[in-house]
Short mmCIF file of C-alpha atoms and ligand atoms in Angstrom, two decimals:
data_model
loop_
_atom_site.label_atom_id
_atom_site.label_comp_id
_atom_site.label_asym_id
_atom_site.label_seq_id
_atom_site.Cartn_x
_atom_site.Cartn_y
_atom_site.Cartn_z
CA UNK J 23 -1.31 -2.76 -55.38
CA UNK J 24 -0.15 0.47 -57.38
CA UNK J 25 -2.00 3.42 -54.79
CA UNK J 26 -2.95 4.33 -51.83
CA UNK J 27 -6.54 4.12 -52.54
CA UNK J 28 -6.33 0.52 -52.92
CA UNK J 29 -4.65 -0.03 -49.66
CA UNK J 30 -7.54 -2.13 -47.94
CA UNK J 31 -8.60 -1.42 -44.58
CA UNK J 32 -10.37 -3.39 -41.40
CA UNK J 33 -12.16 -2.78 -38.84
CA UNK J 34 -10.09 -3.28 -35.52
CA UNK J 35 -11.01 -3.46 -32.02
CA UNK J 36 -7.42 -3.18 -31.25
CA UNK J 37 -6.61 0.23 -30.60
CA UNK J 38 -8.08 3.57 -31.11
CA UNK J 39 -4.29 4.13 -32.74
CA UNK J 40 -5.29 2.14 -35.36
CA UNK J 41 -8.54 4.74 -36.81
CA UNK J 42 -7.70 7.17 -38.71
CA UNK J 43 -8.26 10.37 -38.19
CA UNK J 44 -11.44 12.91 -37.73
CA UNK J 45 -12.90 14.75 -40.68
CA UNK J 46 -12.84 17.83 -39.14
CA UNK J 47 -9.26 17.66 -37.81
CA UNK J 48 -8.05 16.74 -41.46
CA UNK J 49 -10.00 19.54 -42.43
CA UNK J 50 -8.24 21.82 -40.17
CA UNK J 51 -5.24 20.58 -41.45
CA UNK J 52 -6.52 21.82 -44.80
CA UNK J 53 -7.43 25.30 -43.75
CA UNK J 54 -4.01 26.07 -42.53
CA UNK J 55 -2.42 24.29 -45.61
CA UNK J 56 -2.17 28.30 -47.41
CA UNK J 57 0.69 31.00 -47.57
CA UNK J 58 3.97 31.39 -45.31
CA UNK J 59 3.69 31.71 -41.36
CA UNK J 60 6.38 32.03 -38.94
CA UNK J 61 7.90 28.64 -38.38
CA UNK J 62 8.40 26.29 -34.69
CA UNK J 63 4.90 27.37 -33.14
CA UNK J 64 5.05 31.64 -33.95
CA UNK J 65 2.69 31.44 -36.41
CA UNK J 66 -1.14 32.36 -35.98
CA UNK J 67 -3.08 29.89 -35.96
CA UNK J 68 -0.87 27.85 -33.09
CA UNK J 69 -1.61 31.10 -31.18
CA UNK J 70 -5.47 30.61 -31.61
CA UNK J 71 -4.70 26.88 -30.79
CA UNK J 72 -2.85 28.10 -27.41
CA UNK J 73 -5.81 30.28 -26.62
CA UNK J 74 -8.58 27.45 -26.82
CA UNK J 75 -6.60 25.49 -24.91
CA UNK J 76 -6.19 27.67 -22.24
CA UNK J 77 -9.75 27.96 -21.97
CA UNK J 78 -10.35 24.22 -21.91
CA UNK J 79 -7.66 23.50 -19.36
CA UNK J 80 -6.70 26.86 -17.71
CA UNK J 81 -3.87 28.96 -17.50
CA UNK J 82 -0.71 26.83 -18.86
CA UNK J 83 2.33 26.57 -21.03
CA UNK J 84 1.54 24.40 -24.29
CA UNK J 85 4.03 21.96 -25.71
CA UNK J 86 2.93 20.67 -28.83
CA UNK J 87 4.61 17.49 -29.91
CA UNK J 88 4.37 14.26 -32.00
CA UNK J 89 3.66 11.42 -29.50
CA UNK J 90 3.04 10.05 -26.19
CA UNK J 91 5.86 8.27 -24.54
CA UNK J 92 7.76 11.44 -25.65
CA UNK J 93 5.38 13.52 -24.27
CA UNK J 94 5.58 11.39 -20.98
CA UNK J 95 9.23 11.35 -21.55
CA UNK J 96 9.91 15.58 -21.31
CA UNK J 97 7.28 15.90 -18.86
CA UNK J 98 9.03 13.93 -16.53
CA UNK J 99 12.42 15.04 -17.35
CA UNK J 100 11.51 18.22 -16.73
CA UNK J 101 10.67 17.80 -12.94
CA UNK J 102 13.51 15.55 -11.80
CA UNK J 103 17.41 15.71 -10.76
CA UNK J 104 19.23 12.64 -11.67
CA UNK J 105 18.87 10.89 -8.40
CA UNK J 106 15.01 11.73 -8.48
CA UNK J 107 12.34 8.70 -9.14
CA UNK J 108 8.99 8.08 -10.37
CA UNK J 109 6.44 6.42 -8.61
CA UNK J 110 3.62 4.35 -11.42
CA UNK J 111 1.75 1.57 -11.54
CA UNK J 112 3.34 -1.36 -12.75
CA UNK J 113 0.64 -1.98 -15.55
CA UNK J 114 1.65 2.02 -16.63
CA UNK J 115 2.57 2.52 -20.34
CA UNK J 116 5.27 4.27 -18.79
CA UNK J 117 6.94 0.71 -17.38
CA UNK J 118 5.34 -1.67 -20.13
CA UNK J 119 5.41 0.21 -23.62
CA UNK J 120 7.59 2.82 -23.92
CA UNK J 121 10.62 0.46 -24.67
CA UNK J 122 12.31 1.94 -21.57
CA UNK J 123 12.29 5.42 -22.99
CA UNK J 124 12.05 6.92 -19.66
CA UNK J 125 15.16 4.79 -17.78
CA UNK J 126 17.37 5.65 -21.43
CA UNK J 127 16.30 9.43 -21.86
CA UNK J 128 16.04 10.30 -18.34
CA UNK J 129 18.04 8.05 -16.48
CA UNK J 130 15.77 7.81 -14.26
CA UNK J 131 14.21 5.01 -11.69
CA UNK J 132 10.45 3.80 -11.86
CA UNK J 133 9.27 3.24 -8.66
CA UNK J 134 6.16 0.22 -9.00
CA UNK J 135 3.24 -0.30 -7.20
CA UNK J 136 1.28 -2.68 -7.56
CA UNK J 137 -2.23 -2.72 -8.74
CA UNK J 138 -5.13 -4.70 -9.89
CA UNK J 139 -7.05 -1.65 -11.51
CA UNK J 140 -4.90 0.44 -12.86
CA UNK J 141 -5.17 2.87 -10.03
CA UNK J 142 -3.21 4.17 -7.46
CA UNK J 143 -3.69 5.08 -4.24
CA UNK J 144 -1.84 7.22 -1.18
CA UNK J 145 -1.65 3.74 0.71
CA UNK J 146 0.27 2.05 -2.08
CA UNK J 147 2.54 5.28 -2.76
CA UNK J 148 3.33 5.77 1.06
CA UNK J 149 5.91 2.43 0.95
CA UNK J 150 8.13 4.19 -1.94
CA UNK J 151 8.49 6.51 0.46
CA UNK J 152 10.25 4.36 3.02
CA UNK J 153 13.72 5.78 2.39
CA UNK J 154 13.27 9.73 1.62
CA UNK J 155 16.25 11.11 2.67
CA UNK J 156 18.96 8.35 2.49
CA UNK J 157 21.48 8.98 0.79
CA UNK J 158 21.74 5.45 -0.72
CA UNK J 159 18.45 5.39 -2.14
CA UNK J 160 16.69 7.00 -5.24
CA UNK J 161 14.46 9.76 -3.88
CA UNK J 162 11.08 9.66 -5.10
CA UNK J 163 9.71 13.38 -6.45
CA UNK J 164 6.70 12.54 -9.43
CA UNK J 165 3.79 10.73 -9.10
CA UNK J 166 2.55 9.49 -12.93
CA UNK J 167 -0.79 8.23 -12.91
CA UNK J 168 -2.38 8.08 -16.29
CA UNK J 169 -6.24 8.64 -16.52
CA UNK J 170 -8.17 6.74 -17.63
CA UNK J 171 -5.81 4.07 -16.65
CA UNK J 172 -3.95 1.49 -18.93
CA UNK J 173 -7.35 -0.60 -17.60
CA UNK J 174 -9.86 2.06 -18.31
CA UNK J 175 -10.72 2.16 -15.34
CA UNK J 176 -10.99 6.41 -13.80
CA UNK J 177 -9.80 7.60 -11.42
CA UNK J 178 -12.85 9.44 -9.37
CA UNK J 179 -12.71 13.36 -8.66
CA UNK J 180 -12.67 12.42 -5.04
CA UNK J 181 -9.72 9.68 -5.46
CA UNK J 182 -7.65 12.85 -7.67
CA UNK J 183 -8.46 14.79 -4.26
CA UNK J 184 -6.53 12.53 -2.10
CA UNK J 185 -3.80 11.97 -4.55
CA UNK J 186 -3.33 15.66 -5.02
CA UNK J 187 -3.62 15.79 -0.82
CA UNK J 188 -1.38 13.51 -0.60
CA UNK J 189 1.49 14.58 -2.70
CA UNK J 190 1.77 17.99 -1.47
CA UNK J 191 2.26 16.90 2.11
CA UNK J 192 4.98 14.63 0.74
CA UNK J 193 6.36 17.31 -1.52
CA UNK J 194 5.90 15.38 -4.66
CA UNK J 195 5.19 16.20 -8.21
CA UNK J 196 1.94 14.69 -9.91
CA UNK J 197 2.44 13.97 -13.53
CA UNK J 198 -0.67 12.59 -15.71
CA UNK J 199 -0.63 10.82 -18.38
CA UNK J 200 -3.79 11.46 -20.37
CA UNK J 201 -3.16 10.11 -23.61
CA UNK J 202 -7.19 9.03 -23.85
CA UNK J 203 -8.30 12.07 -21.01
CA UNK J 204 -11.69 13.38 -22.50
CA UNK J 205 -13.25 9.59 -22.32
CA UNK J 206 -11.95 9.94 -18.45
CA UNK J 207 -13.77 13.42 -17.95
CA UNK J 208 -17.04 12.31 -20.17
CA UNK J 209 -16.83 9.44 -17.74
CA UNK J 210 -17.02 11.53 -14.74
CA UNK J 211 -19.58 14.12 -16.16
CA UNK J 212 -17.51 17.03 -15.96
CA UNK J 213 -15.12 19.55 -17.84
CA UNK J 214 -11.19 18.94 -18.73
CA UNK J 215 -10.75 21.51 -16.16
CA UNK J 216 -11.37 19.91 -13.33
CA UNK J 217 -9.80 16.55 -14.06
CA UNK J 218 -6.38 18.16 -14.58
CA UNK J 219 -6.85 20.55 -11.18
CA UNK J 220 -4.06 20.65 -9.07
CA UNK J 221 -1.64 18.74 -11.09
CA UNK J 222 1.89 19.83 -12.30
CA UNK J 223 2.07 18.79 -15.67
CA UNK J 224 -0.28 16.71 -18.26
CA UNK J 225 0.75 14.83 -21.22
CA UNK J 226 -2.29 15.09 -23.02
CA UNK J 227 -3.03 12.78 -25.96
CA UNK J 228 -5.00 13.79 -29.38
CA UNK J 229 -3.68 10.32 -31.17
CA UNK J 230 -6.38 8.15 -29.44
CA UNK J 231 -8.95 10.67 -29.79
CA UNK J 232 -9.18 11.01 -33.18
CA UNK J 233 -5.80 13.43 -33.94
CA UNK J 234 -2.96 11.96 -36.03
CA UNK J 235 -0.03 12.48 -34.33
CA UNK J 236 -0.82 15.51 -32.36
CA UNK J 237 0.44 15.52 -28.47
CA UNK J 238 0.80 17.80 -25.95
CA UNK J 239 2.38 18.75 -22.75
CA UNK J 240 0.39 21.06 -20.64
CA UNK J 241 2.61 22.40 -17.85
CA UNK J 242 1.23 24.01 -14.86
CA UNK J 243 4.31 25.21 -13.45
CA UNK J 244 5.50 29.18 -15.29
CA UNK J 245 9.07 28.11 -13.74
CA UNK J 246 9.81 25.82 -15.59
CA UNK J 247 8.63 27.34 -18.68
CA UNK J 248 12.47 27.98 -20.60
CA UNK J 249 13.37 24.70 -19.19
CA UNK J 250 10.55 22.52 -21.12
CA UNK J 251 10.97 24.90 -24.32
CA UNK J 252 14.74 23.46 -24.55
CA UNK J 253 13.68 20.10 -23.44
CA UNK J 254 11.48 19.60 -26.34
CA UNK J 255 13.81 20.87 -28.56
CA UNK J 256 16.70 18.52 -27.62
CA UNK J 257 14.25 15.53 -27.48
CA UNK J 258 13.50 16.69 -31.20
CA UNK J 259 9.83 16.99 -30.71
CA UNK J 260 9.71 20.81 -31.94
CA UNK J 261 7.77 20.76 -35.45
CA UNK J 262 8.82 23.50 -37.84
CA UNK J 263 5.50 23.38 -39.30
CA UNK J 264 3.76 23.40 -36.08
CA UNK J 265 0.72 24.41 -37.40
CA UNK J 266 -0.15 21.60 -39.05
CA UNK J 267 -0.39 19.77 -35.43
CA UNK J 268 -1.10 23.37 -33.32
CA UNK J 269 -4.59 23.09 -35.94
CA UNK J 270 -5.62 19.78 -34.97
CA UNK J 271 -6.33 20.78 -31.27
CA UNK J 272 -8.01 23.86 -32.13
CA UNK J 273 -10.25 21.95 -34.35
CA UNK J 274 -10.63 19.50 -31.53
CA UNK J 275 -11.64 21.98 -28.59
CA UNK J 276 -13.41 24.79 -30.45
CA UNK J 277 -16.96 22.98 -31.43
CA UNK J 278 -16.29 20.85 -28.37
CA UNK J 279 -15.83 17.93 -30.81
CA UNK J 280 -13.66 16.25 -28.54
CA UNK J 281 -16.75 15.65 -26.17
CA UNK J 282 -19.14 14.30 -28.73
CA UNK J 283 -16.26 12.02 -29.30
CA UNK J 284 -15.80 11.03 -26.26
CA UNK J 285 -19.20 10.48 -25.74
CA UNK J 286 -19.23 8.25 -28.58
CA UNK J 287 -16.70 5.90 -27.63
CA UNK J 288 -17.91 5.76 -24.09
CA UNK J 289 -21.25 4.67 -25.13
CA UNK J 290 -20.55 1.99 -28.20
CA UNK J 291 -18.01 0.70 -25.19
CA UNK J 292 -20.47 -0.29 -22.70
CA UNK J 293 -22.80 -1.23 -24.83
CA UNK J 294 -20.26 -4.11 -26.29
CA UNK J 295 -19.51 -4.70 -22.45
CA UNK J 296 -23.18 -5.45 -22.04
CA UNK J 297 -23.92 -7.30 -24.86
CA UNK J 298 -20.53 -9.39 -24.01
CA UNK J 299 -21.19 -10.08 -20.64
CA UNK J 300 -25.01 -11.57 -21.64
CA UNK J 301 -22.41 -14.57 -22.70
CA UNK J 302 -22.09 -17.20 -19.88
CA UNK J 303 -18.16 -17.93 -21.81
CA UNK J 304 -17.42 -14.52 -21.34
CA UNK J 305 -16.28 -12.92 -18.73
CA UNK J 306 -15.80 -9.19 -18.29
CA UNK J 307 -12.82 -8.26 -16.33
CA UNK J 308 -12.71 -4.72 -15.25
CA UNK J 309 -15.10 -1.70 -15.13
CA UNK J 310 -15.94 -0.31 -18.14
CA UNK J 311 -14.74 3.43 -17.58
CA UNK J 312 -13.91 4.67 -20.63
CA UNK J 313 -13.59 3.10 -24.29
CA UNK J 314 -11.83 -0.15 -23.15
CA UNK J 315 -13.51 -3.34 -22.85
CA UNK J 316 -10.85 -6.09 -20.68
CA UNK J 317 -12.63 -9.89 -21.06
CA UNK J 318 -11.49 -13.05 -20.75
CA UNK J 319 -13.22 -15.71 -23.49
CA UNK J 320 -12.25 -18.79 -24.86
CA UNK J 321 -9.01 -19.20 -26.68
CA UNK J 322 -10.41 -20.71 -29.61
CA UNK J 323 -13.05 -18.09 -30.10
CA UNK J 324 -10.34 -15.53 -29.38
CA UNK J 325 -8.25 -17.03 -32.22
CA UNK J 326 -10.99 -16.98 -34.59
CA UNK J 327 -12.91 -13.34 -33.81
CA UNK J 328 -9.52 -11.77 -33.67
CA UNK J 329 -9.12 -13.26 -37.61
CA UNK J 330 -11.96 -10.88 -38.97
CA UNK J 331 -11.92 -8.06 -35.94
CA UNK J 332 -8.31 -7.55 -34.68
CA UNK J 333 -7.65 -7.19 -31.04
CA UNK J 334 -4.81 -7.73 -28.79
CA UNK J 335 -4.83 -10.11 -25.94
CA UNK J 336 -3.59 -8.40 -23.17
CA UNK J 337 -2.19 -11.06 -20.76
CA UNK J 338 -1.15 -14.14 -22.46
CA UNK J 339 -0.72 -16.14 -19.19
CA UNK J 340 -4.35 -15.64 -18.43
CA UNK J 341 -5.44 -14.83 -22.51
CA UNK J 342 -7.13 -11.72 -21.13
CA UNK J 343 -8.12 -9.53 -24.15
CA UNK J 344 -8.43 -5.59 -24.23
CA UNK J 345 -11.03 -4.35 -27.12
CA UNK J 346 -11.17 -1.00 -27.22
CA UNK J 347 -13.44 1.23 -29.46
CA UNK J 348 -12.44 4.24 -31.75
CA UNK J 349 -13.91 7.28 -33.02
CA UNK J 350 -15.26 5.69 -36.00
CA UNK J 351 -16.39 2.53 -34.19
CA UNK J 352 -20.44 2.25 -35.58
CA UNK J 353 -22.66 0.51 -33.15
CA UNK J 354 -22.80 -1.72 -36.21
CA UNK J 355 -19.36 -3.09 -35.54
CA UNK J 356 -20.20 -3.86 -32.21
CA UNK J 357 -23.51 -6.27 -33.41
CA UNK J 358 -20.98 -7.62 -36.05
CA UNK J 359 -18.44 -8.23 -33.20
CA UNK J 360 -20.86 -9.79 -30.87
CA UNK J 361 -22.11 -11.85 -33.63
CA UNK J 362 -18.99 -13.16 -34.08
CA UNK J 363 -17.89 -14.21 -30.69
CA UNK J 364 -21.25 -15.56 -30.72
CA UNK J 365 -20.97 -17.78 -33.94
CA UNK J 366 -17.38 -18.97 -32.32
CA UNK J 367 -18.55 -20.08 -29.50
CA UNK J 368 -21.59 -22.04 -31.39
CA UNK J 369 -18.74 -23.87 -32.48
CA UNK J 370 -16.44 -24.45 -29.90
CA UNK J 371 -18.46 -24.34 -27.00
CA UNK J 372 -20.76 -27.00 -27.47
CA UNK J 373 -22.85 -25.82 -24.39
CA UNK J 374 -23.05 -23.20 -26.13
CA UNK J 375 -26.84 -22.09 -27.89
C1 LIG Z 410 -1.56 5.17 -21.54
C2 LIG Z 410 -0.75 5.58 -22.73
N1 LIG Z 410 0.16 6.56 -22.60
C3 LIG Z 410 0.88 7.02 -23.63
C4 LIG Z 410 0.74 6.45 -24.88
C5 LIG Z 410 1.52 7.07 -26.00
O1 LIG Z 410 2.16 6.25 -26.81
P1 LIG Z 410 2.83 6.64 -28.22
O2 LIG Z 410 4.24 7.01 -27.93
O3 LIG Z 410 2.69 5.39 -28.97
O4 LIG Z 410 2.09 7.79 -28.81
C6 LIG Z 410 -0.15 5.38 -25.06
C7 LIG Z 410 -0.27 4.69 -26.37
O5 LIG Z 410 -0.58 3.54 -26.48
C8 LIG Z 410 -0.93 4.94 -23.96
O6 LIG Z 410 -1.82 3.95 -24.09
#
């Protein structure tokens, strides 16, 4: 192989990290790609990037950056003092796949709670709690949930009520960590607004959605502004040529592409839900919230399907698998997918018709 072009490529049901990116965003990349502009975020066209995404998300403080666990990482650095904790779920990128990023960078304590969702909830928060004040004890001051949830499952507007409730009777910060948050706000039928209302600070994903390595941190607290604008700095996430990842989000918000995304995914992901769950092998594990399917099937047919249509199983103790759909998912790819686990289980199933 002598070029990029001949680089061959799959469909995956693996991760929506694994699609490339959207036309449009690569041709906002292109439209900025002209003449010299003020370097690290002064230029123009991060300003009309700033100003869509104030109007999407209200009044804020943009951090643009190049990923999500760093995202997560200066978010959360920013609102703690070394003895300060943060309270997750233990199936939370934040715990599970950031390599620890957050105990080496911050130096901080994760605080678990359990869940079999995804979600949490003041009840399961309240017993972190148990030793505010002692002086021999990490003091919990964030909350991170991340919406949708490592599960995609979504958190209801009512359920972001209580946590919101909750946490400012206890003092606490609320961090989210919406690295896939339009499918959570098609989910719930309304705008990116209101999902975010009421928290501190967002780390807001544009990977998953069709972005190539565009992240942000939306902070809703002005006094902390100087304090993040270092932080990113020192954790090397300032791009000199900011515009190149500034564009992407304008692109994104402008012809409210990122909904019909959203929508997209969404959709093609319950329909593979339904058409999975017509199976009697196959058994569909969670709610289908946002543009993850979680299933348990047989191991053989898992083997096999994953062969032409990568996926990842999930748990390996129970061979749960997560398939999860991306931008450029066709409702094609979800008849060929079905067709396969179907075919599979012809095979090894001999029940099976
Ligand atoms: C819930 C969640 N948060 C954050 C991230 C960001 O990860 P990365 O650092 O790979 O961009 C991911 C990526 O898989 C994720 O699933």
């Amino acid at each position: 192989m002598n070029s990029l072009r001949e680089v061959k490529t799959q469909m995956h049901f693996a991760s929506d990290n694994n699609s490339g990116a959207l036309p449009e965003i690569m041709q906002a990349m292109n439209d900025c790609n002209r003449g010299h502009v003020p370097s690290y975020g002064e230029d123009e066209f991060t300003k009309l990037a700033n100003a869509e995404m104030q109007k999407a998300f209200g009044k804020c403080d943009i951090y643009y950056m190049f990923n999500g666990t760093a995202a997560n990482v200066v978010a959360l650095k920013s609102l703690l003092q070394p003895y300060e904790a943060v309270i997750c779920s233990d199936v939370s990128h934040l715990q599970n796949d950031e390599c620890g990023a957050p105990e080496a960078n911050i130096g901080c304590k994760l605080l678990l709670c359990e869940t079999t969702d995804g979600k949490l909830s003041p009840q399961s928060i309240e017993e972190k709690l148990l030793r505010l004040g002692d002086t021999h004890h990490v003091q919990a001051k964030v909350i991170s949930i991340t919406q949708p949830t490592e599960y995609g499952t979504t958190y209801t507007l009512e359920e972001l009520q209580k946590l919101r409730d909750f946490a400012k009777a206890k003092n606490l910060y609320l961090h989210m960590d919406g690295s896939r948050l339009p499918n959570a706000t098609i989910h719930l039928n309304c705008d990116l607004k209101e999902v975010v209302a009421g928290f501190d600070i967002i780390s807001l994903g544009g990977t998953k959605n069709g972005l190539a390595g565009a992240e942000a941190i939306l902070s809703f607290l002005p006094e902390k502004k100087d304090h993040l604008r270092y932080l990113r700095k020192q954790s090397m996430q300032l791009a000199g040529k900011m515009r190149f990842v500034s564009s992407q989000f304008y692109a994104w918000l402008v012809n409210d592409l990122w909904q019909d995304t959203a929508r997209h995914v969404c959709g093609l992901a319950q329909e593979l839900a339904a058409k999975l769950a017509d199976l009697p092998e196959v058994e569909i594990t969670q709610k289908v919230q946002s543009n993850a399917v979680f299933a348990k099937m047989p191991r053989e047919v898992i083997k096999e399907v994953r062969k032409k249509y990568f996926f990842y199983v999930w748990n390996e103790k129970t061979w749960e698998v997560r398939l999860m759909i991306s931008f450029d998912t066709k409702a094609e790819d979800v008849d060929g997918f079905v067709q396969a686990v179907k075919q599979s289980l012809s095979k090894h199933v001999p029940t099976h018709r």
